[in-house]
Each structure stands twice: as C-alpha cells, then as structure tokens.
Coordinates of C-alpha atoms in Angstrom, one line a residue:
X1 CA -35.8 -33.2 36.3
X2 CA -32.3 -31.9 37.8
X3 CA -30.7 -33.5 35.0
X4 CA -33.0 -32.2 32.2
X5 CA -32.6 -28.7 33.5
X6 CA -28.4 -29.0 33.0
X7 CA -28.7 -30.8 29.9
X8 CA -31.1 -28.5 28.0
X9 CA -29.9 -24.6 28.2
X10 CA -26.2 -26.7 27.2
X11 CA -28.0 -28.7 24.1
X12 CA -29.5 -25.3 23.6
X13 CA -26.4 -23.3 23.4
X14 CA -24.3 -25.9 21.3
X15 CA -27.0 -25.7 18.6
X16 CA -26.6 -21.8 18.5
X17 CA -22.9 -22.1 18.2
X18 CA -23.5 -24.0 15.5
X19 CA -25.9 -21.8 13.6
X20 CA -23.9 -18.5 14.3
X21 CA -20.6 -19.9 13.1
X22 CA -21.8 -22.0 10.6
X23 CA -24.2 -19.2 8.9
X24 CA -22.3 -15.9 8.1
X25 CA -25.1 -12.4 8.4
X26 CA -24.2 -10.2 5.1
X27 CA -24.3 -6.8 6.2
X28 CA -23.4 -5.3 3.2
X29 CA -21.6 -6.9 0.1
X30 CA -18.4 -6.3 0.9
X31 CA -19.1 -7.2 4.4
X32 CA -20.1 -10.4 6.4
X33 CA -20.5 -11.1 10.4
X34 CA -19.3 -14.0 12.9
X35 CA -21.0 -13.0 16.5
X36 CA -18.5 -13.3 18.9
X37 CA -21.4 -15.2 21.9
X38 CA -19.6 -13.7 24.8
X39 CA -20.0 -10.0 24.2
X40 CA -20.5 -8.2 27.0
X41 CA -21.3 -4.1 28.0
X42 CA -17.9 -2.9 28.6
X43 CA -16.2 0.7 28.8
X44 CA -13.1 1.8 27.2
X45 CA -10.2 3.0 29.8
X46 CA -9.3 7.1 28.8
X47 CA -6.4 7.4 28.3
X48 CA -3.8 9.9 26.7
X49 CA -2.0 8.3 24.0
X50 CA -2.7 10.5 20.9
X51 CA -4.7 7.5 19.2
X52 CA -8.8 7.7 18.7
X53 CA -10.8 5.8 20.8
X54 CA -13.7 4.0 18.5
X55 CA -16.2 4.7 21.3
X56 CA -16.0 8.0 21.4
X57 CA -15.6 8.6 17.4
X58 CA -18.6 10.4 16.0
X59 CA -19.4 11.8 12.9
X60 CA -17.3 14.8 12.7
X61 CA -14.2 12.2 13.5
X62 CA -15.3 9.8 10.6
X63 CA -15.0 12.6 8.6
X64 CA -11.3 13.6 9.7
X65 CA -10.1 10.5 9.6
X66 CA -11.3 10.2 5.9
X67 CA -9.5 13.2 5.0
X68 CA -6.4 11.3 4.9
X69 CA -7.4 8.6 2.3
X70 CA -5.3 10.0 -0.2
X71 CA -6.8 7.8 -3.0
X72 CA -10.7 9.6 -3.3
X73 CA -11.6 7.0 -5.4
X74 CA -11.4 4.5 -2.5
X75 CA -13.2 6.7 0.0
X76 CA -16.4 5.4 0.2
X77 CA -15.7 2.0 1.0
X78 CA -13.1 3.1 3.1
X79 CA -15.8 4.7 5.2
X80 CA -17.8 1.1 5.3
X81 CA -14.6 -0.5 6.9
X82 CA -14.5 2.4 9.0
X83 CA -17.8 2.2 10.0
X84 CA -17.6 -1.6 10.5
X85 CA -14.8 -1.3 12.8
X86 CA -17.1 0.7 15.0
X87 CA -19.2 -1.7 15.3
X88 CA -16.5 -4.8 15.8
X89 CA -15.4 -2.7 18.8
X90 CA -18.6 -1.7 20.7
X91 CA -19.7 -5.7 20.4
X92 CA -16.3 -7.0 20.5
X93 CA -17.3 -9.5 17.6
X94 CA -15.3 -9.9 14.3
X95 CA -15.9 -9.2 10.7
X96 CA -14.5 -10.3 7.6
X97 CA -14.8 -8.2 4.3
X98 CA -14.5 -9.3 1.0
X99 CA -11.3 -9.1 -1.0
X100 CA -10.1 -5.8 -1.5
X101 CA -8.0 -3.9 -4.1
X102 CA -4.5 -2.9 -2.8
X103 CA -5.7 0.7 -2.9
X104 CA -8.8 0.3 -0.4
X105 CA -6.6 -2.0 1.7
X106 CA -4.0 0.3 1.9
X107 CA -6.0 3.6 3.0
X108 CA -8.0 1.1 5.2
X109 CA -5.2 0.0 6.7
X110 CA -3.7 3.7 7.9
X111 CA -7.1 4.6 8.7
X112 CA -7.6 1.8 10.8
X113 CA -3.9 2.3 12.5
X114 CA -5.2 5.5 14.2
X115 CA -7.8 3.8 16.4
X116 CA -6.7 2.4 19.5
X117 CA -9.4 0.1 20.3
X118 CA -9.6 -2.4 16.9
X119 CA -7.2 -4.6 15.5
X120 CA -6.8 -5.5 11.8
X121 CA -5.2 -8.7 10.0
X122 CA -5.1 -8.7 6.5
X123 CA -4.9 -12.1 4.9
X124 CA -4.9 -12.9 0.9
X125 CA -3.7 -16.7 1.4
X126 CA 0.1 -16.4 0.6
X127 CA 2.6 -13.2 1.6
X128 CA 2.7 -11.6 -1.8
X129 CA -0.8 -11.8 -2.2
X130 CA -2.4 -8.5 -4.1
X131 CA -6.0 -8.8 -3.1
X132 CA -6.6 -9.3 1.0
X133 CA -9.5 -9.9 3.0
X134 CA -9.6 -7.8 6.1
X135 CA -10.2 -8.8 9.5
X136 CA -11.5 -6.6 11.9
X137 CA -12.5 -6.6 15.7
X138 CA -11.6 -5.3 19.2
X139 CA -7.9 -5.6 20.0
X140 CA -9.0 -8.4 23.0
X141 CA -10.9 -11.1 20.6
X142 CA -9.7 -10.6 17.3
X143 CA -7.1 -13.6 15.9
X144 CA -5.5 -14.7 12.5
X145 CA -8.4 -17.1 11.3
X146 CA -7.1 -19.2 8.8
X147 CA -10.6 -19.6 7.2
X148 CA -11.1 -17.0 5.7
X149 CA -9.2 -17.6 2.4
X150 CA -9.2 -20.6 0.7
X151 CA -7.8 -21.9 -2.2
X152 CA -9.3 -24.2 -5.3
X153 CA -6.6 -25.6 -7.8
X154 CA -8.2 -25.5 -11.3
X155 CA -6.5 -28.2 -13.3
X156 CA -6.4 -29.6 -17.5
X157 CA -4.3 -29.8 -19.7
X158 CA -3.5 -26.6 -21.1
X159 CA -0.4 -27.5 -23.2
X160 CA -2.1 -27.0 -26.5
X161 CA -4.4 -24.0 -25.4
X162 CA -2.5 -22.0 -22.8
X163 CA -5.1 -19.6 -20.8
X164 CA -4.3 -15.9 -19.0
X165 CA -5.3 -14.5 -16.3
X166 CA -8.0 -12.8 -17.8
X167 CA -9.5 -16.8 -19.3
X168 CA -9.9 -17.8 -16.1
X169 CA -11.1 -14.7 -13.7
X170 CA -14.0 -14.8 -17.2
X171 CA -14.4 -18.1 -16.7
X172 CA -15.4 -17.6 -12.8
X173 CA -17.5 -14.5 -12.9
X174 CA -19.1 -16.5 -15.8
X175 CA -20.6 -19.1 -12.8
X176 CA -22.5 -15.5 -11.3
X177 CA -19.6 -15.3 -8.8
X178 CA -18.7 -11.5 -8.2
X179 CA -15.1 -10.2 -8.0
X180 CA -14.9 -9.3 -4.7
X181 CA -15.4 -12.9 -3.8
X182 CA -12.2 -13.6 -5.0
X183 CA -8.6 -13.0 -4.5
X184 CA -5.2 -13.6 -6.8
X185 CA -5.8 -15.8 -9.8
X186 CA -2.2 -17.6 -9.7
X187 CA -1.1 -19.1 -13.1
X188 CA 0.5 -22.4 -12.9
X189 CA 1.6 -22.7 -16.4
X190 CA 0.2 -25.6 -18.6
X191 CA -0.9 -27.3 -15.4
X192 CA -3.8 -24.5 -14.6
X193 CA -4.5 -21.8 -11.9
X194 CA -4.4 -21.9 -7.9
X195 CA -7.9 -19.6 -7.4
X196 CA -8.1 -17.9 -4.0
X197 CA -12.0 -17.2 -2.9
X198 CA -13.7 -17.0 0.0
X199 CA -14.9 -20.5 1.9
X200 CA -18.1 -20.1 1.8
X201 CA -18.1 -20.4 -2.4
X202 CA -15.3 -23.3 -2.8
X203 CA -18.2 -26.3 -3.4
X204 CA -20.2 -24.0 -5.6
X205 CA -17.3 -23.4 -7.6
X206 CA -15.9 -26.9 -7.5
X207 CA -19.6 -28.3 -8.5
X208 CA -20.2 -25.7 -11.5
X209 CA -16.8 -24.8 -13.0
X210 CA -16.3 -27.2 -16.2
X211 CA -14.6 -25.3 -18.6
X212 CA -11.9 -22.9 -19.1
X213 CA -12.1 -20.9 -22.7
X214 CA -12.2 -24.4 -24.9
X215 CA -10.4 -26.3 -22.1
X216 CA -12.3 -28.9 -20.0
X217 CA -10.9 -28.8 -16.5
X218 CA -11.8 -30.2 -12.6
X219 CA -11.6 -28.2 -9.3
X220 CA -10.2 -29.3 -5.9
X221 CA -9.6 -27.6 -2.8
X222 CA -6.3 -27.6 -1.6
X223 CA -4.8 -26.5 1.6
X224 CA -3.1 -22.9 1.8
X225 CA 0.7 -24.3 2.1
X226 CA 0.1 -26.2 -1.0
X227 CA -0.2 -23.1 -3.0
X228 CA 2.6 -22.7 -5.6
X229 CA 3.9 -19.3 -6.2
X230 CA 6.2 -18.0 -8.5
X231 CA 6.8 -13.8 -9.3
X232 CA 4.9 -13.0 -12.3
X233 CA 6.8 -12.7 -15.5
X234 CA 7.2 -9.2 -17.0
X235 CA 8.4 -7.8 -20.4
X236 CA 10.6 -3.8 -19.8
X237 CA 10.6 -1.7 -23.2
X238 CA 10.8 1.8 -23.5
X239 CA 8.2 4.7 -25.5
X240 CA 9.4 8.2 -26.4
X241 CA 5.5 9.9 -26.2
X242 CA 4.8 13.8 -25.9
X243 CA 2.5 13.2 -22.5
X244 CA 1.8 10.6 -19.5
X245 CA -2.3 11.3 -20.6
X246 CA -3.1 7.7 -20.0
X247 CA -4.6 6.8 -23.6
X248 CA -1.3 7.8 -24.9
X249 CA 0.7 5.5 -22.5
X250 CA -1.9 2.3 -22.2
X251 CA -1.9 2.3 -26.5
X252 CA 1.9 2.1 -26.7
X253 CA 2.1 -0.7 -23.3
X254 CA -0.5 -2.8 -25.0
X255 CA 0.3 -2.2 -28.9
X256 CA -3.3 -1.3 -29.9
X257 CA -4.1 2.1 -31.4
X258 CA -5.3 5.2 -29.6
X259 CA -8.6 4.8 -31.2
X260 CA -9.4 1.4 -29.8
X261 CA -7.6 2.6 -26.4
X262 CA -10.2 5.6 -26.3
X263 CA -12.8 3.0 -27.1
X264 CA -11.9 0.7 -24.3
X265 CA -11.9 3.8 -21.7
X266 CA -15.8 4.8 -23.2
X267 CA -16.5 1.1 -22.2
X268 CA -15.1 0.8 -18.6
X269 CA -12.9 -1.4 -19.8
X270 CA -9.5 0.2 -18.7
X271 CA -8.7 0.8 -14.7
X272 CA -5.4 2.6 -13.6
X273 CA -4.7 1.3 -9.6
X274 CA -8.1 -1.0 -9.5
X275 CA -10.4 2.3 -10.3
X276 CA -12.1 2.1 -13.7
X277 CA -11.2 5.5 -15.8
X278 CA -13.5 7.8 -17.1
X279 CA -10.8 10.2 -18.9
X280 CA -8.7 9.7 -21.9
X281 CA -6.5 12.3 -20.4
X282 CA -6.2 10.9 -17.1
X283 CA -2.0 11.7 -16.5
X284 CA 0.2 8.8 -15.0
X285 CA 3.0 8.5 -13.0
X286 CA 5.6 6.0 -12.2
X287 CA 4.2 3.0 -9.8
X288 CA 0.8 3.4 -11.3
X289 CA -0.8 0.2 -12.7
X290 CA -3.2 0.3 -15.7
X291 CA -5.5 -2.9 -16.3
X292 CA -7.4 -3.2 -19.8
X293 CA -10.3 -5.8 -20.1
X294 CA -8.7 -9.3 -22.1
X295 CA -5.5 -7.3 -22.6
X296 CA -3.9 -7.9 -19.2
X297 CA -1.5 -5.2 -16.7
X298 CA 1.1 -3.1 -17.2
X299 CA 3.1 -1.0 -14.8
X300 CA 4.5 2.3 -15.5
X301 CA 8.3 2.2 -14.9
X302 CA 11.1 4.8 -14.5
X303 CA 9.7 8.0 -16.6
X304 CA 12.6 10.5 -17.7
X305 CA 12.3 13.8 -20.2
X306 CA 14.0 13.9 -23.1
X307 CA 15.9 17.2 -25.1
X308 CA 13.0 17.9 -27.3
X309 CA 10.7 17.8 -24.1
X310 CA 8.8 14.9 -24.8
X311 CA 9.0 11.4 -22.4
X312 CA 10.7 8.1 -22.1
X313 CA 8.4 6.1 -20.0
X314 CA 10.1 2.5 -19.4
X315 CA 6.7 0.0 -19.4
X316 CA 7.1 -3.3 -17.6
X317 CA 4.4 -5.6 -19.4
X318 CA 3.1 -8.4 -17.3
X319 CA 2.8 -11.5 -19.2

C-alpha cells in the first residue's frame, strides 16, 4: 500500500507532462500555449524603474502603449501579443505565436521592451531570417526553445524547370496550410527550397507535399545548422516617374502596365511592408517593400528629384 501511494500521484504526473507538452492549447490563430506545471501565485516587487509592470497594466495602459505602434496596420495583432504577454506573466507559462511579418514583430518587439516583467525571444530558424516566431513569458521561466522552428528541405530536380519563391509558398498553402504557419521560403537553386514551419506541421507536410508547379519532389526534415543560406539576389535600375503613388512605382519595378498594376491592387494581390493595399495612390518611400502575387518583391531604393520636378526612384528587384 505504501508503495502504491508513491508510485501513483508520480505515474500520474509523468502522464500529464506528457499530455501538456506534447498537445499545444490554440488560443487564437496566431497564438498557441505550453503550461509551464509549476506556476505558482506570486506578487511582483514595486519598484521605480520607469518600465510598466504587466500586473498592474489595465486597459487605459494597453491603450498607451499601442499609441506607439507606428505602423496602424499592425495594431491589432499587436494588441493580441500584448495581451498574451499578460497573461505569460501572471501564470509564468510561455507562449509561442505564429510567424510574423517584420512589421508586427518589430512594433511587438518595442512594445514588449517597455514591460518589465516579460521577456521576448524571437526566433525565425537562421539570423537573417524575415519572418520570426515570438516567444513570450515571465522574465524567470522563459528560455530560447529550439523547437519552435523547424525546417523541411524540399528536394527534385529543378534544372529543367526552375521554381520561385512564389511556386513553392503556392505549392504549400495549396496542402490547406496557412501562411502564418510558415517562415522564409529559402531558394536553393536547382536543388530546391529549405521551408521553415512550425513543428507541429513538418510530417503533414512531409506526407502530402508531392509536387512543385510540374516538378515531382520529396520532403525531409533537417536540423536547423544544416540550413543553407545565401543573400538573395537583386537586380538595381532606375525610373524617372512624376509621383511615388504606388501603382506608378510597382508597374515600372515589375514591367507590367498600370492597368494590370491597378487590377492587381482591386484583387488584393499587391502588399507594400506585408499589409495588402487598398489604394492605387498609396505614396512610397525609400525602405518600403511592395510584394505583388506570382510577380515576386521589390524594394524601393535611393529616391532623388529631378529639374523638371518629377522622380528618380532606384528599384532593387529581387530575383
């Protein structure tokens, strides 16, 4: 009997280990949970050091803090992070969101700086990486978990048929897989694509992807260090055009005309910094990124006027 009582309550607790680490709670889609099992009810030490306290942040707070996000297109999932690292702190258990665009990671990232009780570790798999998951929890429990990205290598032989980015990020949300589920799509020439995604989708992917555009291909996971990076290539030229309006600049970058550009904007199908744009007059400015669907990035370079006050805008063309 002595030994039974020892040996159950520690069978017991193995077994929920196992279902709590093993079985991540979605709280919202960009969202999931890992229970940290030894929370306890704690107070927070006051003290004077100009940061915000999570504990004692209320509405009113939220708000202020969101005031800052300079990018208002990012705002709203800003405030879920917020709101989730509210949470984090209180239980002192840690959550992982989805990938994120660089703008939401940025503004989450200063917002995030001002509290003094969380932590947060972005991780997208390599250093340069574009897309990060964030991690998120009290200052005390909160490590770099190397699980949370991992990477598939998707191989064929693409020496006949080369495929962009946009072949195989179609490809993948073609399986039912949503974007935020994955990170960088890395080109490895005629070899393929290194694919960062979340763990919890790898064998799905693995099991389903077949094909890539007319290209028959296989899927392997492969460890993080074993992921082969090289800077994207990138094509500079230079436009003389009377504005920065965005259908102006987009036609000239991707050599379509401004009819089709104006098109692609009534269609979602063009996004300047990750945010879909509603506006053929949408202005531009240098740093800003425009995306058009199955035509690829472009970057708006060094923009100067010229004597008969029109523009040169330098494009740098990601190939």
């Amino acid at each position: 009997m002595a030994a039974a009582s020892v040996t159950s309550p520690w069978l017991l607790r193995k077994a929920f280990q196992a279902l709590a680490f093993s079985q991540p709670l979605h709280t919202n889609k960009h969202l999931s949970f890992y229970g940290n099992l030894c929370s306890f009810p704690f107070q927070y030490p006051l003290r004077s050091s100009g940061l915000c306290h999570i504990s004692q942040v209320i509405k009113g707070d939220n708000d202020v803090l969101l005031k800052g996000v300079g990018d208002k297109s990012a705002i709203e999932e800003v405030k879920h992070i917020l709101d989730t690292a509210r949470r984090a702190a209180t239980r002192r258990e840690v959550f992982h969101t989805d990938f994120l665009t660089p703008p939401v990671l940025k503004e989450s990232m200063i917002v995030l700086q001002k509290l003094a009780d969380v932590k947060a570790v972005a991780q997208g798999g390599y250093p340069q990486a574009e897309r990060c998951r964030l991690s998120i929890g009290h200052s005390e429990v909160l490590t770099n978990d190397p699980n949370v990205v991992a990477i598939i290598n998707i191989s064929g032989n693409f020496s006949f048929q080369p495929c962009s980015h946009g072949d195989f990020l179609g490809a993948i949300l073609g399986k039912g897989i949503a974007r935020e589920k994955l990170g960088d799509i890395i080109l490895q020439g005629e070899k393929g694509a290194h694919v960062l995604i979340v763990p919890e989708l790898v064998d799905f992917l693995m099991s389903t992807l077949d094909k890539v555009a007319n290209v028959s291909v296989s899927c392997t996971q492969i460890p993080l260090l074993a992921l082969e990076y090289e800077p994207p290539r990138t094509q500079s030229f230079k436009t003389i055009e009377a504005s920065l309006r965005v259908d102006a600049l987009a036609s000239a970058g991707f050599k379509i005309s401004r009819s089709k550009l104006v098109d692609l904007i009534s269609n979602g199908d063009v996004r300047v910094n990750w945010a879909t744009v509603t506006k053929n007059g949408t202005t531009l400015k240098t740093g800003d990124i425009i995306s058009v669907s199955g035509k690829g990035r472009l970057k708006i370079g060094e923009i100067n006027s010229t004597k008969k006050g029109k523009f040169s805008v330098e494009l740098i063309r990601y190939l």
